[in-house]
Coordinates of C-alpha atoms in Angstrom, one line a residue:
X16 CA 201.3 351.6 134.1
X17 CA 198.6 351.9 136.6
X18 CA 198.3 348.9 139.0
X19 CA 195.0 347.7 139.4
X20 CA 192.9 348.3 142.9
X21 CA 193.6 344.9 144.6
X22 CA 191.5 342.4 146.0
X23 CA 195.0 341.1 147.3
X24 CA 197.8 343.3 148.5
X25 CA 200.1 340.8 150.5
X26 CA 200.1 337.5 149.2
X27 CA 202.0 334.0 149.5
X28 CA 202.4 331.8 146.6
X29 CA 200.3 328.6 146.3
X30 CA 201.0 325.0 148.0
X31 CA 203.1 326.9 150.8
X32 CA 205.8 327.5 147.8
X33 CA 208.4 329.7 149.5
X34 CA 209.7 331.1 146.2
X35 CA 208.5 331.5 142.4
X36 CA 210.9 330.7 139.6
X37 CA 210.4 331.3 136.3
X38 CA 212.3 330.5 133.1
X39 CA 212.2 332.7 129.8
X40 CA 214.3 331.2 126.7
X41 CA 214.4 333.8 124.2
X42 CA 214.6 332.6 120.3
X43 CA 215.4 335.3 118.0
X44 CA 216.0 335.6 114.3
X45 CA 217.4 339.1 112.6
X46 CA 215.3 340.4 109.3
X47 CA 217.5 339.8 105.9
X48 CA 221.5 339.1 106.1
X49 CA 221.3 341.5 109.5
X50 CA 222.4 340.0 113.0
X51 CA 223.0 341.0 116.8
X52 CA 223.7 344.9 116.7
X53 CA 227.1 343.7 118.7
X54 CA 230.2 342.3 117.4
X55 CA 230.8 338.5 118.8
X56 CA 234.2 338.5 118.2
X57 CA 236.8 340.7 120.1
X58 CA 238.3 342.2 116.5
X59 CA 236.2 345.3 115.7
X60 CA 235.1 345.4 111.5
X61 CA 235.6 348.5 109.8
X62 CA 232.5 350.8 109.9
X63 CA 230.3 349.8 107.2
X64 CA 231.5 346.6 107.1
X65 CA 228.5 343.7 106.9
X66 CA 229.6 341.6 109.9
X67 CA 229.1 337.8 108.3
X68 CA 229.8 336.4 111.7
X69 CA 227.3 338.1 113.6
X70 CA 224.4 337.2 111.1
X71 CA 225.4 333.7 111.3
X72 CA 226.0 333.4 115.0
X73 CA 222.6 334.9 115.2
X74 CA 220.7 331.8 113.7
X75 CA 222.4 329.5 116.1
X76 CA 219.1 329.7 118.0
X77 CA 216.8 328.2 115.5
X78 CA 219.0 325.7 114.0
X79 CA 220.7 324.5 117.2
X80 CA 220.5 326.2 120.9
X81 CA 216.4 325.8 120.5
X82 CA 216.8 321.9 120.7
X83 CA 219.6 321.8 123.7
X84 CA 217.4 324.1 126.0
X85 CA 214.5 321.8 125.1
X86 CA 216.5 318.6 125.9
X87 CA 218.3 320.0 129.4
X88 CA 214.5 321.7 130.1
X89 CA 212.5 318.1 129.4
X90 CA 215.3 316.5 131.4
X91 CA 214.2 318.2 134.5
X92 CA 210.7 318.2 134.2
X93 CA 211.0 321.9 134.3
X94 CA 207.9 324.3 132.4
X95 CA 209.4 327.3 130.6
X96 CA 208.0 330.3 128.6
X97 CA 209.8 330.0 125.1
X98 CA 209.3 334.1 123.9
X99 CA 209.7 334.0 120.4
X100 CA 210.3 336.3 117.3
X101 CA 207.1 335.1 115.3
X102 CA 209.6 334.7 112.0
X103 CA 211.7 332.5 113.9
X104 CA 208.5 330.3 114.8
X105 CA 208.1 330.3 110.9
X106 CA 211.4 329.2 110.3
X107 CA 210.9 326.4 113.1
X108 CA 207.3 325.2 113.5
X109 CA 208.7 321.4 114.3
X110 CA 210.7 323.3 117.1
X111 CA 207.5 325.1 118.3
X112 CA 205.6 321.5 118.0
X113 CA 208.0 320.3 120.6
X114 CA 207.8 323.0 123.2
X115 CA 204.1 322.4 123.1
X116 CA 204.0 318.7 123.2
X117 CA 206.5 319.0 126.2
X118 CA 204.3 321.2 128.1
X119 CA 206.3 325.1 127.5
X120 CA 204.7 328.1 126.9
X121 CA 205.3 330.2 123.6
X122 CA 205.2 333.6 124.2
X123 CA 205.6 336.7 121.8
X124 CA 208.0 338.8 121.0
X125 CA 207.7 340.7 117.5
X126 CA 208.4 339.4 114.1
X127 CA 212.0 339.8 114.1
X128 CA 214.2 340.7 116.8
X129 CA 215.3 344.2 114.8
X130 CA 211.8 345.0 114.4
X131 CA 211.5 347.3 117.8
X132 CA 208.3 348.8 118.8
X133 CA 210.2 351.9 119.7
X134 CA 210.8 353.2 116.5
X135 CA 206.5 352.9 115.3
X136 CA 203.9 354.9 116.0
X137 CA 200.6 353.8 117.4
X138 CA 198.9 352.4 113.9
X139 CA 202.6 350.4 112.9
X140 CA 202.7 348.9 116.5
X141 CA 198.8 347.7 116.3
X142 CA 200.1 346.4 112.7
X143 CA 202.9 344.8 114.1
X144 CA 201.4 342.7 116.6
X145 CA 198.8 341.9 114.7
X146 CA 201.1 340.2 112.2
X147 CA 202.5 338.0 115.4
X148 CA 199.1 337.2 116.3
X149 CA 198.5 335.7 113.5
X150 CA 201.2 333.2 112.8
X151 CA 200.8 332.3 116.3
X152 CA 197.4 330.9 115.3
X153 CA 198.6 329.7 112.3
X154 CA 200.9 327.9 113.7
X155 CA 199.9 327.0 117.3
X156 CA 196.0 327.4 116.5
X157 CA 195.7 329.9 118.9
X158 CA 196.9 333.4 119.9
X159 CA 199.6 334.2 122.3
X160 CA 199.0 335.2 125.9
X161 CA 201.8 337.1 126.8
X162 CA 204.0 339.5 124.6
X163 CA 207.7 340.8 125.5
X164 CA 209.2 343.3 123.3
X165 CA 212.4 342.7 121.8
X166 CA 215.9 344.8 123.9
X167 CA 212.7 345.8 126.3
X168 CA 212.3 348.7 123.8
X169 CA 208.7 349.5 123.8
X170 CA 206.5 352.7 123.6
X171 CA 204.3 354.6 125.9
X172 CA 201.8 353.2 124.0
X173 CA 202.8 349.1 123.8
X174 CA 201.1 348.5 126.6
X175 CA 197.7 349.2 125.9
X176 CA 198.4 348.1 122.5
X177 CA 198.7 344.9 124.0
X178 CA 195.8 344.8 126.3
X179 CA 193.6 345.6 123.3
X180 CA 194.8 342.9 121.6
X181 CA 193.6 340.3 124.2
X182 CA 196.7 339.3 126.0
X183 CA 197.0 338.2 129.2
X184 CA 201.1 339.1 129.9
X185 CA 203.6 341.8 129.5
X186 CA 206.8 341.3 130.4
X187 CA 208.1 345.2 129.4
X188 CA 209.2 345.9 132.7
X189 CA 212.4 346.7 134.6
X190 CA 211.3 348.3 137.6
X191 CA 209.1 345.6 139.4
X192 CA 209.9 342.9 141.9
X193 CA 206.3 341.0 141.6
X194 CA 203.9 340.0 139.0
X195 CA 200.2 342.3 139.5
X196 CA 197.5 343.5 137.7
X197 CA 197.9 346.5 135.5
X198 CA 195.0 348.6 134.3
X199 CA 195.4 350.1 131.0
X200 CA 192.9 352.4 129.0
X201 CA 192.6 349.1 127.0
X202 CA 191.9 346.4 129.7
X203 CA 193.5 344.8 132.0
X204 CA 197.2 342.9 132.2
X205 CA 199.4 340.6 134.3
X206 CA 202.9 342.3 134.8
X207 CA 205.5 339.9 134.7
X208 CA 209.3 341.6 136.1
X209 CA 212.0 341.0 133.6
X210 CA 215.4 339.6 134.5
X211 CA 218.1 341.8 135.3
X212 CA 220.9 339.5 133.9
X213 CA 220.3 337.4 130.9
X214 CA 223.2 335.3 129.2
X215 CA 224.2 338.1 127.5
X216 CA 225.9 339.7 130.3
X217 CA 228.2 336.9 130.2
X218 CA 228.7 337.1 126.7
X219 CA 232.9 338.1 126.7
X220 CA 233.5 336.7 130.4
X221 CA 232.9 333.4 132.0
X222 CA 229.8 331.4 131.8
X223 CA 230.3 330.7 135.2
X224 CA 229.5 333.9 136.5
X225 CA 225.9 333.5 134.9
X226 CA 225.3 330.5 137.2
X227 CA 226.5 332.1 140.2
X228 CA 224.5 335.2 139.9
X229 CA 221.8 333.0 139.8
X230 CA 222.6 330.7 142.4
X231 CA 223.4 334.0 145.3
X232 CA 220.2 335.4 144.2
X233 CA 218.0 332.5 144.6
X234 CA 219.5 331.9 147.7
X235 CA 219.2 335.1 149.3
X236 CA 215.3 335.4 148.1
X237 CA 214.7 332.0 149.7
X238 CA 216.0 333.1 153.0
X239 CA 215.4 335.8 153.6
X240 CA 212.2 337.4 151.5
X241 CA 208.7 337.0 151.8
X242 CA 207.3 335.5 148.7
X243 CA 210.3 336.0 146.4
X244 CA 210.1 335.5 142.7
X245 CA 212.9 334.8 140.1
X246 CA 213.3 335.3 136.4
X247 CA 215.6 333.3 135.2
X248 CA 216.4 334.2 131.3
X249 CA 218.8 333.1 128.4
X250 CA 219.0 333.3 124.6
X251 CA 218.8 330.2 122.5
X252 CA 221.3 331.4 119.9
X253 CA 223.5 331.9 123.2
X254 CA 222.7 330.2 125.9
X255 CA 222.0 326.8 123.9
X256 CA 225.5 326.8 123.1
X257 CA 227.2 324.1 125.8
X258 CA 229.5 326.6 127.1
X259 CA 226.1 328.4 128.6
X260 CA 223.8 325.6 128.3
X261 CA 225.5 323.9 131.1
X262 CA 225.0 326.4 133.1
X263 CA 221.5 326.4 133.1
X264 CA 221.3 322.5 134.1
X265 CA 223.9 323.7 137.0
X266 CA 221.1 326.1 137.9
X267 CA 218.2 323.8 137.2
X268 CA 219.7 321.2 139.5
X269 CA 221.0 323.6 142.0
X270 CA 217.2 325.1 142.8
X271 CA 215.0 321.8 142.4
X272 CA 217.1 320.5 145.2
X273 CA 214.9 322.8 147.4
X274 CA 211.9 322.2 148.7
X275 CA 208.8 325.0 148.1
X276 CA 210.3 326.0 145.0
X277 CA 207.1 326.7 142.6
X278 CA 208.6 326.9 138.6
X279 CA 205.7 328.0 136.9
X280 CA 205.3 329.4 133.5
X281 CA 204.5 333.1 132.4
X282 CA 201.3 332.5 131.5
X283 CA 200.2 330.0 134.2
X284 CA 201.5 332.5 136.5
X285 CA 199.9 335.4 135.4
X286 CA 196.3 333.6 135.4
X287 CA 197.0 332.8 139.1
X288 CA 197.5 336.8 139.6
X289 CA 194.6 337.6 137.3
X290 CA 192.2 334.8 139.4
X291 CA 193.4 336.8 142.3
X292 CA 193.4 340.1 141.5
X293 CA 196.9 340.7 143.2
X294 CA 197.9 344.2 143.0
X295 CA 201.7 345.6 143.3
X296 CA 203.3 344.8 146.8
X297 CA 205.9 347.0 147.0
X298 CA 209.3 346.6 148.8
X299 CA 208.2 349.7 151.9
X300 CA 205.6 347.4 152.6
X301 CA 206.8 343.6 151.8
X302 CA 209.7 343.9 153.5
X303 CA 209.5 346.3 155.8
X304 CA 206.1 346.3 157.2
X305 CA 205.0 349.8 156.3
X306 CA 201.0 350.3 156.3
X307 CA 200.6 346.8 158.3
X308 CA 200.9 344.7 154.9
X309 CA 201.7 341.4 155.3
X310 CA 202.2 337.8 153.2
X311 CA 198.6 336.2 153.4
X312 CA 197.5 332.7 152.4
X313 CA 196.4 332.6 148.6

């Protein structure tokens, strides 16, 4: 990753916002009778064992969580960035219909969730995203602008991969605060920080927790960084189950009772960056000064 020279280096986001938010709902489907490499259940299977409850807790996503997180969403008005395991588009093109007609982003994130670019090479990664690309356009008549891999597992060479396939996004990072330009050998990219606690986290303790982390971080970002931004991220096979989905209209309410609160979507946010040509801002000088660098108006 090489951030691009920037028009930009300080920055404040748009209409005076004092803090970016957005949401990423992941929906995943496993390849054959397979499922989440993690038990759900606290009793341990033999090794060897096919675990039938994991498979099936793994389609909750597409045949139920999909269409809470689209109600509680709709319900507050709020945009999201659905990133979605192309096969699990195929298995619900009504469900990718409605995040379209409601106004979400669909975002990529390889044909299955077991299919990690990790384990390709150069020529099997090209091939695999490829294949994504196109039932994207079969199915939302155009391509995808932004691509996250699935368990953030990519290769040195997913990220180029990605630029030369047109994208605007990649979200393959966990070691960014901000969104910037990145300069491949391939072209340019927005790159969009990860979370740093999905639903998952959550998974064997209380669903409250989830919220909470949420809530403490939003609030100490609002008061007391310049131009803050927040991921916020859950799984639809998860997190669209009550126990979690509640949560996220806790956290949904909690933060749209704020004023300068921008929730934006992955790609409309990473056109903004692009039109700007916003370089990284790093913490030395964001938050401490260093070099002079300072918020400036957008």
């Amino acid at each position: 990753m090489v951030a691009s020279p920037p028009d930009v280096n300080g920055f404040a986001w748009p209409n005076g916002a004092r803090i970016a938010v957005v949401v990423t709902c992941l929906l995943e489907t496993w390849s054959g009778d397979q499922g989440p490499p993690f038990s759900v259940q606290t009793t341990s299977l033999k090794p060897g064992t096919h675990d039938r409850a994991a498979m099936t807790w793994g389609t909750y996503g597409t045949r139920n969580g999909v269409w809470r997180l689209l109600k509680i969403l709709n319900d507050h008005q709020v945009p999201s960035t659905f990133v979605s395991n192309a096969h699990s588009m195929e298995l619900v093109p009504d469900a990718v219909e409605a995040m379209l007609k409601t106004g979400h982003e669909v975002a990529a994130h390889s044909y299955t969730q077991d299919a990690l670019m990790a384990y390709l090479n150069p020529d099997q990664e090209r091939a695999l995203i490829q294949k994504c690309v196109d039932v994207f356009k079969k199915l939302t008549g155009a391509p995808p602008k932004g691509w996250l891999s699935p368990v953030l597992a990519p290769t040195a060479s997913t990220e180029s991969l990605i630029a030369e396939a047109g994208f605007l996004w990649y979200g393959d990072y966990n070691h960014i605060d901000l969104p910037f330009c990145v300069d491949t050998e391939s072209g340019r990219l927005v790159a969009i920080p990860h979370t740093d606690f999905a639903d998952h986290r959550v998974l064997r303790a209380n669903p409250r927790d989830w919220f909470e982390v949420y809530k403490d971080t939003f609030d100490y970002l609002y008061e007391n960084e310049p131009t803050p931004y927040l991921n916020i991220t859950l799984h639809c096979h998860f997190g669209g189950r009550p126990l979690m989905a509640a949560q996220l209209d806790r956290i949904l309410r909690y933060i749209k009772g704020f004023p300068g609160v921008w929730i934006v979507r992955h790609d409309e946010l990473a056109q903004w960056v692009s039109e700007r040509n916003i370089g990284e801002w790093r913490n030395g000088d964001r938050l401490l000064g260093r070099n002079g660098a300072r918020p400036g108006a957008a």
